[in-house]
CSV table of C-alpha atoms in Angstrom, one decimal:
chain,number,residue,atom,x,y,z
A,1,UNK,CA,-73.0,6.6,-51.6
A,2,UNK,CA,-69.2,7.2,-50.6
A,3,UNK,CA,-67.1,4.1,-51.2
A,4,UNK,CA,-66.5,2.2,-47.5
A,5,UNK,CA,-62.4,3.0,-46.1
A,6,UNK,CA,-61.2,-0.1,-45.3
A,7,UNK,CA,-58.4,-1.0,-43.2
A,8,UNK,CA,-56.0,-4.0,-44.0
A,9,UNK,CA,-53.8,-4.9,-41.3
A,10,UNK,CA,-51.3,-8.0,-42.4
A,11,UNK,CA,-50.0,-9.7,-39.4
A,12,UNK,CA,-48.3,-12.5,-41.7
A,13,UNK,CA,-49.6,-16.1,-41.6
A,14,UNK,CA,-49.7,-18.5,-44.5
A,15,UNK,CA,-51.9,-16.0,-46.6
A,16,UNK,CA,-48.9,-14.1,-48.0
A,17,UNK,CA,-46.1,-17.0,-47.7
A,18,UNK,CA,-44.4,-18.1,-50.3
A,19,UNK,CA,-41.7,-21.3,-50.7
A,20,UNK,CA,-38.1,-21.7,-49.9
A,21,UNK,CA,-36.9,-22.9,-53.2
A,22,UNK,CA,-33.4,-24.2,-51.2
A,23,UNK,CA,-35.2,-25.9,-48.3
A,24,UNK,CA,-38.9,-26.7,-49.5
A,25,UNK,CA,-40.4,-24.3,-46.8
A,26,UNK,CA,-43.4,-21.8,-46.2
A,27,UNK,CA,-41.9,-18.3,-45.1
A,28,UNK,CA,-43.5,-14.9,-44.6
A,29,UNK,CA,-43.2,-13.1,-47.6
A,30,UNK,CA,-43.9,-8.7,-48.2
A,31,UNK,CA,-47.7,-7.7,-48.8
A,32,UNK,CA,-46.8,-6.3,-51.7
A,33,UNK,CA,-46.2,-10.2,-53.1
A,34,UNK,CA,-49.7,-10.5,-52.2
A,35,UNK,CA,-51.4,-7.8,-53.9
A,36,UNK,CA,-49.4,-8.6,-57.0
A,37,UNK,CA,-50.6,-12.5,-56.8
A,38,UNK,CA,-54.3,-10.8,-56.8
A,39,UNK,CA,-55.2,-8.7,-59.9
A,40,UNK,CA,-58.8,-8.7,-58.5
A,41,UNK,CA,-58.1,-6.8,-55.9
A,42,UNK,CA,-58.2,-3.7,-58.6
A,43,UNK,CA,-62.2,-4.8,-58.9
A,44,UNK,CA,-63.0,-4.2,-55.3
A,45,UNK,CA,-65.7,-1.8,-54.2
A,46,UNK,CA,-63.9,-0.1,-51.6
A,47,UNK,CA,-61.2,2.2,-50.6
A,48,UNK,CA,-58.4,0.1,-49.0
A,49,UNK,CA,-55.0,0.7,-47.1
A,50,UNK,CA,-52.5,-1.7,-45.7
A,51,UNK,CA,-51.0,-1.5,-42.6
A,52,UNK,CA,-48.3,-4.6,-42.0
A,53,UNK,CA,-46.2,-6.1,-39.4
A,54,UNK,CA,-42.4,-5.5,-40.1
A,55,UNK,CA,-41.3,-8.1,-40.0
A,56,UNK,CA,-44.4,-10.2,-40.4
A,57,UNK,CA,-44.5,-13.0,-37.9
A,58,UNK,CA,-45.9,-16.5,-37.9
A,59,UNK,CA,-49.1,-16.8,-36.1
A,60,UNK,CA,-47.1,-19.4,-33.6
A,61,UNK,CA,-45.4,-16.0,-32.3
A,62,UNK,CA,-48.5,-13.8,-31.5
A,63,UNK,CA,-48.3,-12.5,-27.5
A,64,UNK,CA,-50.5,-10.0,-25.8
A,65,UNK,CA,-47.7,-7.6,-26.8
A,66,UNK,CA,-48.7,-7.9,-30.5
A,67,UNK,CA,-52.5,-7.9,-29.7
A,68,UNK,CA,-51.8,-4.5,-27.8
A,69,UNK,CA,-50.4,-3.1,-31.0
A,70,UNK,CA,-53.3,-4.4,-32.8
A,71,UNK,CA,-55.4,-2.8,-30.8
A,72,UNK,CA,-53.6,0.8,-31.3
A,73,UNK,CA,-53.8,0.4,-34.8
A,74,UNK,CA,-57.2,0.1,-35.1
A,75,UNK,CA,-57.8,2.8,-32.4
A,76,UNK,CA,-55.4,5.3,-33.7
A,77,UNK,CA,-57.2,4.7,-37.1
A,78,UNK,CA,-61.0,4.1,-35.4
A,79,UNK,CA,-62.4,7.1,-37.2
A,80,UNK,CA,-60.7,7.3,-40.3
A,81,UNK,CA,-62.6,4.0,-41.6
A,82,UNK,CA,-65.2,1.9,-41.9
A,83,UNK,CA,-64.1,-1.4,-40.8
A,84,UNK,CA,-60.8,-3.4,-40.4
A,85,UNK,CA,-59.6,-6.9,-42.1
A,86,UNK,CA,-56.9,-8.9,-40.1
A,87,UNK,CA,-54.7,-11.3,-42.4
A,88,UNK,CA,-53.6,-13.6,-39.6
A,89,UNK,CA,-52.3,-17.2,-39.2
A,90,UNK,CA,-54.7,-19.5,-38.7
A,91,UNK,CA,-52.8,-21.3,-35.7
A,92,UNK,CA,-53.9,-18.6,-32.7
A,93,UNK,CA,-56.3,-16.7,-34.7
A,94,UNK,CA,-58.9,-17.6,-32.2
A,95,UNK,CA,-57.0,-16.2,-29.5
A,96,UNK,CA,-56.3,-12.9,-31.2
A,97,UNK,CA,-60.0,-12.6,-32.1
A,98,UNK,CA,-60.8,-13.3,-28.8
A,99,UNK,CA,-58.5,-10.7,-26.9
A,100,UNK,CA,-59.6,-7.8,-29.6
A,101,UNK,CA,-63.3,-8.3,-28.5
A,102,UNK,CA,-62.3,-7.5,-25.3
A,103,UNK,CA,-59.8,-5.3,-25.3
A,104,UNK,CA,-61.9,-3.2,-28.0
A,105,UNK,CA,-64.9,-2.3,-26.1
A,106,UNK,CA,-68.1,-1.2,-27.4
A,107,UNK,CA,-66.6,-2.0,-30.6
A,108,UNK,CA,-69.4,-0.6,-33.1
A,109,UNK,CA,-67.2,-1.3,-36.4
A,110,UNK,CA,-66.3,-4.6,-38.2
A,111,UNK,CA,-62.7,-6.2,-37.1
A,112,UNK,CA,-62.6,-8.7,-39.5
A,113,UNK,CA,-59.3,-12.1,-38.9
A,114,UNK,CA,-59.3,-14.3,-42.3
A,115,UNK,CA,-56.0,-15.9,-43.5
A,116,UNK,CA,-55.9,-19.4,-45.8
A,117,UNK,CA,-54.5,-23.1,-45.2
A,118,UNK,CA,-52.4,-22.5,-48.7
A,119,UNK,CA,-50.8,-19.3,-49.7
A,120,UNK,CA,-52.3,-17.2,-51.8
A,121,UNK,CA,-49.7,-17.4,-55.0
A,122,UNK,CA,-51.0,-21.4,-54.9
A,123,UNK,CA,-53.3,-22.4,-57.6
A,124,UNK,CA,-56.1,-23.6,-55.1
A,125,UNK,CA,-55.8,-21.0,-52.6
A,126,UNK,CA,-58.5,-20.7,-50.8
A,127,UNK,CA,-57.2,-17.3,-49.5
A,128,UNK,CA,-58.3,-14.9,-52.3
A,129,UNK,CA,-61.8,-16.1,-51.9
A,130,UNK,CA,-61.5,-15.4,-47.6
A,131,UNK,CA,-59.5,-12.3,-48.3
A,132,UNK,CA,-62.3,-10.7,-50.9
A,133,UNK,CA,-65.4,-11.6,-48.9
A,134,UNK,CA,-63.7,-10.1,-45.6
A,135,UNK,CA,-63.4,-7.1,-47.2
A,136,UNK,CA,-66.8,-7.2,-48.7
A,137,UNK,CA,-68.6,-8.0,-45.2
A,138,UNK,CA,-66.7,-4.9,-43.3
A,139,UNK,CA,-68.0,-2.6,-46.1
A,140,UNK,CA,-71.7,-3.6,-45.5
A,141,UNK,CA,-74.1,-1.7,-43.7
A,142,UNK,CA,-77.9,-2.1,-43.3
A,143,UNK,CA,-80.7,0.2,-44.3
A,144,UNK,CA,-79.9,2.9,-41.3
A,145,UNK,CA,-76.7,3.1,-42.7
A,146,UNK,CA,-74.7,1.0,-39.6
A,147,UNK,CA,-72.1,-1.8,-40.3
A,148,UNK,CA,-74.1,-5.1,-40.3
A,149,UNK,CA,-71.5,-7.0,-38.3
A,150,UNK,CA,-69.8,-4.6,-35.5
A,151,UNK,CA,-67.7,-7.6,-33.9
A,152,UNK,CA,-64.8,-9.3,-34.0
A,153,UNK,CA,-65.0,-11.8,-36.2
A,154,UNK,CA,-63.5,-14.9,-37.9
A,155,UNK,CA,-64.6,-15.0,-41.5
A,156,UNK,CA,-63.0,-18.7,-43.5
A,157,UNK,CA,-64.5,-20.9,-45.7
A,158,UNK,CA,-67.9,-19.0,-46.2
A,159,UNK,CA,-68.2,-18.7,-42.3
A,160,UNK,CA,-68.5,-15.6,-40.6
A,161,UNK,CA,-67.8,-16.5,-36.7
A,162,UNK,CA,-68.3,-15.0,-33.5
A,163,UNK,CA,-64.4,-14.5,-33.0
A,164,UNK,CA,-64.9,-15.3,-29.4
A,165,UNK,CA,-66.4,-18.6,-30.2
A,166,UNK,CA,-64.4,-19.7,-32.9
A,167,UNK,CA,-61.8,-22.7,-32.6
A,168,UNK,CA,-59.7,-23.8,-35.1
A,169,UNK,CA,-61.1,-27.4,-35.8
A,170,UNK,CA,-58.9,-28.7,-38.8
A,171,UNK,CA,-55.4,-28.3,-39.5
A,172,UNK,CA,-55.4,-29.5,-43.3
A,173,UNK,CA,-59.0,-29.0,-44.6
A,174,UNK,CA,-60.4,-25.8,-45.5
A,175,UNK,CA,-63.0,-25.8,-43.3
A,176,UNK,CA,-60.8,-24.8,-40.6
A,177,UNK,CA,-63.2,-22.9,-38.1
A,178,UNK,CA,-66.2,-23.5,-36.5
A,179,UNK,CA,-68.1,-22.0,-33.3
A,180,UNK,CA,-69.6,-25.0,-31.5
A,181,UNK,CA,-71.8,-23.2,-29.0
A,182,UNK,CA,-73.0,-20.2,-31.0
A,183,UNK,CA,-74.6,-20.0,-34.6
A,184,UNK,CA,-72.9,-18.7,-37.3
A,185,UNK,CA,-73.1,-14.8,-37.9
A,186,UNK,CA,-73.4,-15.3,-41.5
A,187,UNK,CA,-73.2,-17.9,-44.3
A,188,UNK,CA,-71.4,-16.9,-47.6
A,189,UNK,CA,-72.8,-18.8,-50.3
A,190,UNK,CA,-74.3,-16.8,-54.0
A,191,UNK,CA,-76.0,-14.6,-51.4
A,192,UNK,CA,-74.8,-13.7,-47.7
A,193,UNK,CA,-77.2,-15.2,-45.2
A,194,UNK,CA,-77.0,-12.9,-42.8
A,195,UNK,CA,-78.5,-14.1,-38.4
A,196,UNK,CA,-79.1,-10.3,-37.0
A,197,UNK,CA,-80.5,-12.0,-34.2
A,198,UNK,CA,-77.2,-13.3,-33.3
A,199,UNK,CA,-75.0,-10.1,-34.0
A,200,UNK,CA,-74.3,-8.0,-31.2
A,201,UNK,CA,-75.5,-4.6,-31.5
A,202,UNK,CA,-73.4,-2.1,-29.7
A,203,UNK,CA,-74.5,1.4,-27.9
A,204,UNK,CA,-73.7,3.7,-31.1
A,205,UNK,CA,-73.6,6.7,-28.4
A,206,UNK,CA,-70.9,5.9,-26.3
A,207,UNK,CA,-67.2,5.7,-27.7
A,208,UNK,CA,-65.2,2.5,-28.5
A,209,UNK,CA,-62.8,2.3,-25.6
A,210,UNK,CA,-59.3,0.3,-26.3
A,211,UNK,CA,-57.9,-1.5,-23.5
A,212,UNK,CA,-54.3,-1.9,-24.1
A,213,UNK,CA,-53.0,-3.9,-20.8
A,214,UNK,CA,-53.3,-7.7,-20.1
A,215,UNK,CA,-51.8,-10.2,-17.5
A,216,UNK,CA,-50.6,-12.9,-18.9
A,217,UNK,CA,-50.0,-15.0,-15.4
A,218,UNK,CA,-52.8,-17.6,-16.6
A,219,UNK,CA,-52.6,-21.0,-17.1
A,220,UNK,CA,-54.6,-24.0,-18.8
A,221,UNK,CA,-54.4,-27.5,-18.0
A,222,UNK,CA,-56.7,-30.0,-18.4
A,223,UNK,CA,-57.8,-33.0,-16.2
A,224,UNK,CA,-57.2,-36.4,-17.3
A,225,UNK,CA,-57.4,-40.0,-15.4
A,226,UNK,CA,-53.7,-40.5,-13.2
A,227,UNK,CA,-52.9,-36.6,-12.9
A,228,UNK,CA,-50.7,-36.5,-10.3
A,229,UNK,CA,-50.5,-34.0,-7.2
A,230,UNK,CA,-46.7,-33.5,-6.7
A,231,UNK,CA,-46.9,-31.7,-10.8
A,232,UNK,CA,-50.5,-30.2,-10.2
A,233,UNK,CA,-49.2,-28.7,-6.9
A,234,UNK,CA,-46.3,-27.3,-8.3
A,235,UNK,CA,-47.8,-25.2,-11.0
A,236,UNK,CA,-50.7,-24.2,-8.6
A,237,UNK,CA,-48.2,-22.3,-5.9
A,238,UNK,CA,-46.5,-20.9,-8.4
A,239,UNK,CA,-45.7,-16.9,-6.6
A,240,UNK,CA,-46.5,-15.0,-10.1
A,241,UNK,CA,-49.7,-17.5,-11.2
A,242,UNK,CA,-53.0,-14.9,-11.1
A,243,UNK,CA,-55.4,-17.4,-13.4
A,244,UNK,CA,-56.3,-20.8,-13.9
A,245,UNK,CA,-58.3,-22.1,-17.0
A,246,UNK,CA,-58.9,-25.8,-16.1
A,247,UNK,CA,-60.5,-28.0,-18.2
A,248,UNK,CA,-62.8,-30.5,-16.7
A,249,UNK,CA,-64.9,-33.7,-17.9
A,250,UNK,CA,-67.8,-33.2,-19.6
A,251,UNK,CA,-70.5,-30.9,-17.8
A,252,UNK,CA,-67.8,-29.5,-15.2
A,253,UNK,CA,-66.6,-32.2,-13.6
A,254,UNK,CA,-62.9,-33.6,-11.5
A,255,UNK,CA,-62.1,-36.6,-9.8
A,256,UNK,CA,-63.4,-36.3,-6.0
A,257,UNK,CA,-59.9,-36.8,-4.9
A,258,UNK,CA,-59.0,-34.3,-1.7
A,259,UNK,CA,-55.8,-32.9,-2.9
A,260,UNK,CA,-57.4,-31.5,-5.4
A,261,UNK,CA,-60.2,-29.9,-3.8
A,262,UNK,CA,-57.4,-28.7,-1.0
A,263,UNK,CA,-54.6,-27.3,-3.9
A,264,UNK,CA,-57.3,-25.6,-6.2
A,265,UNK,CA,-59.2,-23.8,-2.9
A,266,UNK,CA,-56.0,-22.8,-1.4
A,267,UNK,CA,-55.2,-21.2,-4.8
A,268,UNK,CA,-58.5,-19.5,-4.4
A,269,UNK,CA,-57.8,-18.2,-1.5
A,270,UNK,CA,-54.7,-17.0,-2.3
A,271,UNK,CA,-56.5,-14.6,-4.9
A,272,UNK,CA,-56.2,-17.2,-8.3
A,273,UNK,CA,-59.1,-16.5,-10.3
A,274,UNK,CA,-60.1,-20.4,-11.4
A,275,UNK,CA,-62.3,-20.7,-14.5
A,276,UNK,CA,-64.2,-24.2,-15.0
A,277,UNK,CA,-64.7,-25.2,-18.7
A,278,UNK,CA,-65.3,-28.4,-20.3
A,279,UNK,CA,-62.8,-30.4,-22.2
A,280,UNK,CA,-65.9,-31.2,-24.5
A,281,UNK,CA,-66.3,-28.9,-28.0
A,282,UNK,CA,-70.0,-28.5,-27.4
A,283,UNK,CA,-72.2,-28.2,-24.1
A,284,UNK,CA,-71.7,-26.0,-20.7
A,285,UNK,CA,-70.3,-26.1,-17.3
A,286,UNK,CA,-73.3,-26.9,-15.2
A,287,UNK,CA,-71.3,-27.6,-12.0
A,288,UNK,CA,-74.5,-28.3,-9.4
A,289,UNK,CA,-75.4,-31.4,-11.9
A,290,UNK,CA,-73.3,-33.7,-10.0
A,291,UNK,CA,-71.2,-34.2,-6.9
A,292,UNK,CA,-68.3,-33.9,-9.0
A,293,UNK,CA,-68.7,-31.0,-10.2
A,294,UNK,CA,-70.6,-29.4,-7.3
A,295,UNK,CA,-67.4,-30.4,-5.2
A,296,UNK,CA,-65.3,-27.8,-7.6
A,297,UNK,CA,-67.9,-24.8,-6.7
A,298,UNK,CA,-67.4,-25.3,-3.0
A,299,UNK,CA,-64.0,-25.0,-3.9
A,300,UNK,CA,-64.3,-21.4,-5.4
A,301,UNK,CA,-63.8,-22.6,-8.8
A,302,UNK,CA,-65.8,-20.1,-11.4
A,303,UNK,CA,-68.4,-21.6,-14.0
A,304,UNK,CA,-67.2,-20.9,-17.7
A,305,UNK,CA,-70.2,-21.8,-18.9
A,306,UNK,CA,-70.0,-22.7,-23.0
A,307,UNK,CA,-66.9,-20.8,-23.2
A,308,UNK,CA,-64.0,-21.6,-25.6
A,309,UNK,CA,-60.3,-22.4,-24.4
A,310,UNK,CA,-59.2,-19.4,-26.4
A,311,UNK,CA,-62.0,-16.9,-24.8
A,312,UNK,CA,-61.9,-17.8,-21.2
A,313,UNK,CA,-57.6,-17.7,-21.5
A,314,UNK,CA,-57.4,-14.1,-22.8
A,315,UNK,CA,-60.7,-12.6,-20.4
A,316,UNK,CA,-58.7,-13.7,-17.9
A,317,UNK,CA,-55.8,-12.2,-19.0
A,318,UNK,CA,-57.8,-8.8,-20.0
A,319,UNK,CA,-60.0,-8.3,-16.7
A,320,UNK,CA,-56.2,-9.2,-14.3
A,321,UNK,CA,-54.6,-6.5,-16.5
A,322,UNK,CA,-58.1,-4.3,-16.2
A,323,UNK,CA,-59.0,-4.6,-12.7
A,324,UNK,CA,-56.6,-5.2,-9.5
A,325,UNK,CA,-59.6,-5.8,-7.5
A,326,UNK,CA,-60.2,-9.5,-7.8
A,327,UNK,CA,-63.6,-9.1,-6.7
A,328,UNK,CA,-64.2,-7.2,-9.6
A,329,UNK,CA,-62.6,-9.9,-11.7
A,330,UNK,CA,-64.5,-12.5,-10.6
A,331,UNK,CA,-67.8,-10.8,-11.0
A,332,UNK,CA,-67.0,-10.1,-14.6
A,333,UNK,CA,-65.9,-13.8,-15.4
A,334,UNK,CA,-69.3,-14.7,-14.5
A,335,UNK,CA,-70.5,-12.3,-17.1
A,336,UNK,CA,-71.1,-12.1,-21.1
A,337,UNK,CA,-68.4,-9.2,-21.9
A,338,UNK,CA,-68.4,-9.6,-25.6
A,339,UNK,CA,-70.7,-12.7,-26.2
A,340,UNK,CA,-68.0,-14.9,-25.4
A,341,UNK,CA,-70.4,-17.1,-23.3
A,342,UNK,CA,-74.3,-18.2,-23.1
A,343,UNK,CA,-76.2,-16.8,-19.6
């Protein structure tokens, strides 16, 4: 059997940074420094080429004008290899693997994010370990010969992640991911556990099809006891604003105060696309539960179910760049695109 063509494409991120000897701090650093800090990467099973930002940028910079570029890469090169490995900061990682599993649709190859919390020329990196195994898990296939993850994904720490689920949890430890409201995809121990049941499986007979534009005219705020209507108001009328991710008490819910109810319907009406999720990191919108969230439905406000900060901010953003119809975008909020959400 042909050795698997992977695809490394090196964003930047702590992986390959390396320290300031003036001023004590972690900047980007070439990919070639990172090969040369790994001499096992000669040992790998697979046939591997690097594609890298120029300059590479800290994950704190990543926009949807990056994420389009991502996407091109991976499309321009779709055929040419078996899966892709993104070395990406760990700070919006969740966001990037959230966009890509929308914008890449009927994705039916492994796009694999992984990047470390120490850089990989560090004695206890914990990079070279996420870096090896990511490439290992978009080489695998299953007995008919088909990748045995074709998602986006977020592999760290012996995790492999829904990418749409995944939240960074923990900036020092390195356990830094976790996907609250969906199992994991695999667990990377001696052996890799892997939970088919869980993995999407796409239609093998229809093309991957890249989406490369996104509106980025969303917002997120969350609720909180004392929020005040002049500040609320003024970011809700806001000419340009197109989406709203608002972040609610536990199952759904906001204070039954009427300016609230009055600002977020008359946003509604004026075409804002309002997605309900919780401010909790596990359980789902259930907005008919109680008055206080039933009160938010009447108002035209849109369930986001289980969904993550990171996945309901860039559908949003995807299906306003997709779709001028907001019809259209409403229906599709209130479906599973990519898995991002439980039905």
């Amino acid at each position: 059997m042909a050795a698997a063509r992977i695809l490394i494409i090196y964003t930047g991120g702590t992986i390959g940074m390396g320290k300031n000897v003036e001023t004590g701090i972690l900047e980007p650093l070439d990919f070639n420094h990172l090969v040369s800090s790994m001499p096992e990467f000669q040992l790998i099973q697979a046939d591997i080429d690097v594609r890298k930002f120029d300059p590479p940028i800290d994950s704190s910079d990543m926009d949807p004008m990056r994420w389009a570029e991502l996407v091109g890469l991976i499309a321009n090169n779709y055929e040419e290899y078996d899966g892709f490995v993104i070395l990406h900061g760990t700070d919006t990682m969740a966001y990037t693997a959230s966009a890509l599993s929308f914008m890449l649709e009927n994705l039916t190859k492994p796009v694999i994010l992984t990047g470390s919390q120490l850089p990989i020329g560090e004695l206890r990196t914990d990079g070279k370990e996420n870096l090896m195994t990511a490439i290992e898990l978009a080489s695998m296939k299953n007995k008919e010969g088909r990748p045995m993850v074709p998602e986006v994904c977020i592999f760290f720490n012996g995790r492999l992640l829904r990418g749409n689920r995944a939240i960074k949890i923990n900036a020092e430890g390195f356990h830094a991911f976790d996907s609250f409201n969906h199992p994991h995809l695999c667990d990377v121990g001696i052996n890799f556990s892997f939970h088919d049941h869980h993995i999407l499986t796409p239609d093998y007979d229809k093309p991957m099809v890249p989406h490369l534009k996104l509106d980025p005219n969303v917002i997120v705020f969350s609720l909180f006891p004392g929020i005040q209507d002049a500040i609320v108001r003024h970011v809700l009328e806001s000419p340009t604003l197109r989406g709203i991710v608002m972040r609610t008490y536990g199952s759904g819910n906001a204070p039954q105060a009427p300016w609230i109810m009055r600002l977020l319907d008359q946003a509604a009406h004026r075409g804002v696309n309002i997605i309900n999720i919780s401010q909790c990191l596990t359980g789902s919108v259930e907005m008919s539960r109680y008055g206080a969230g039933f009160q938010l439905k009447i108002a035209h406000v849109i369930s986001g179910r289980d969904s993550t900060v990171e996945a309901a901010v860039t559908k949003l953003m995807y299906l306003q760049g997709r779709y001028s119809d907001n019809k259209i975008v409403r229906e599709k909020l209130q479906q599973s695109l990519a898995g991002e959400i439980t039905l």
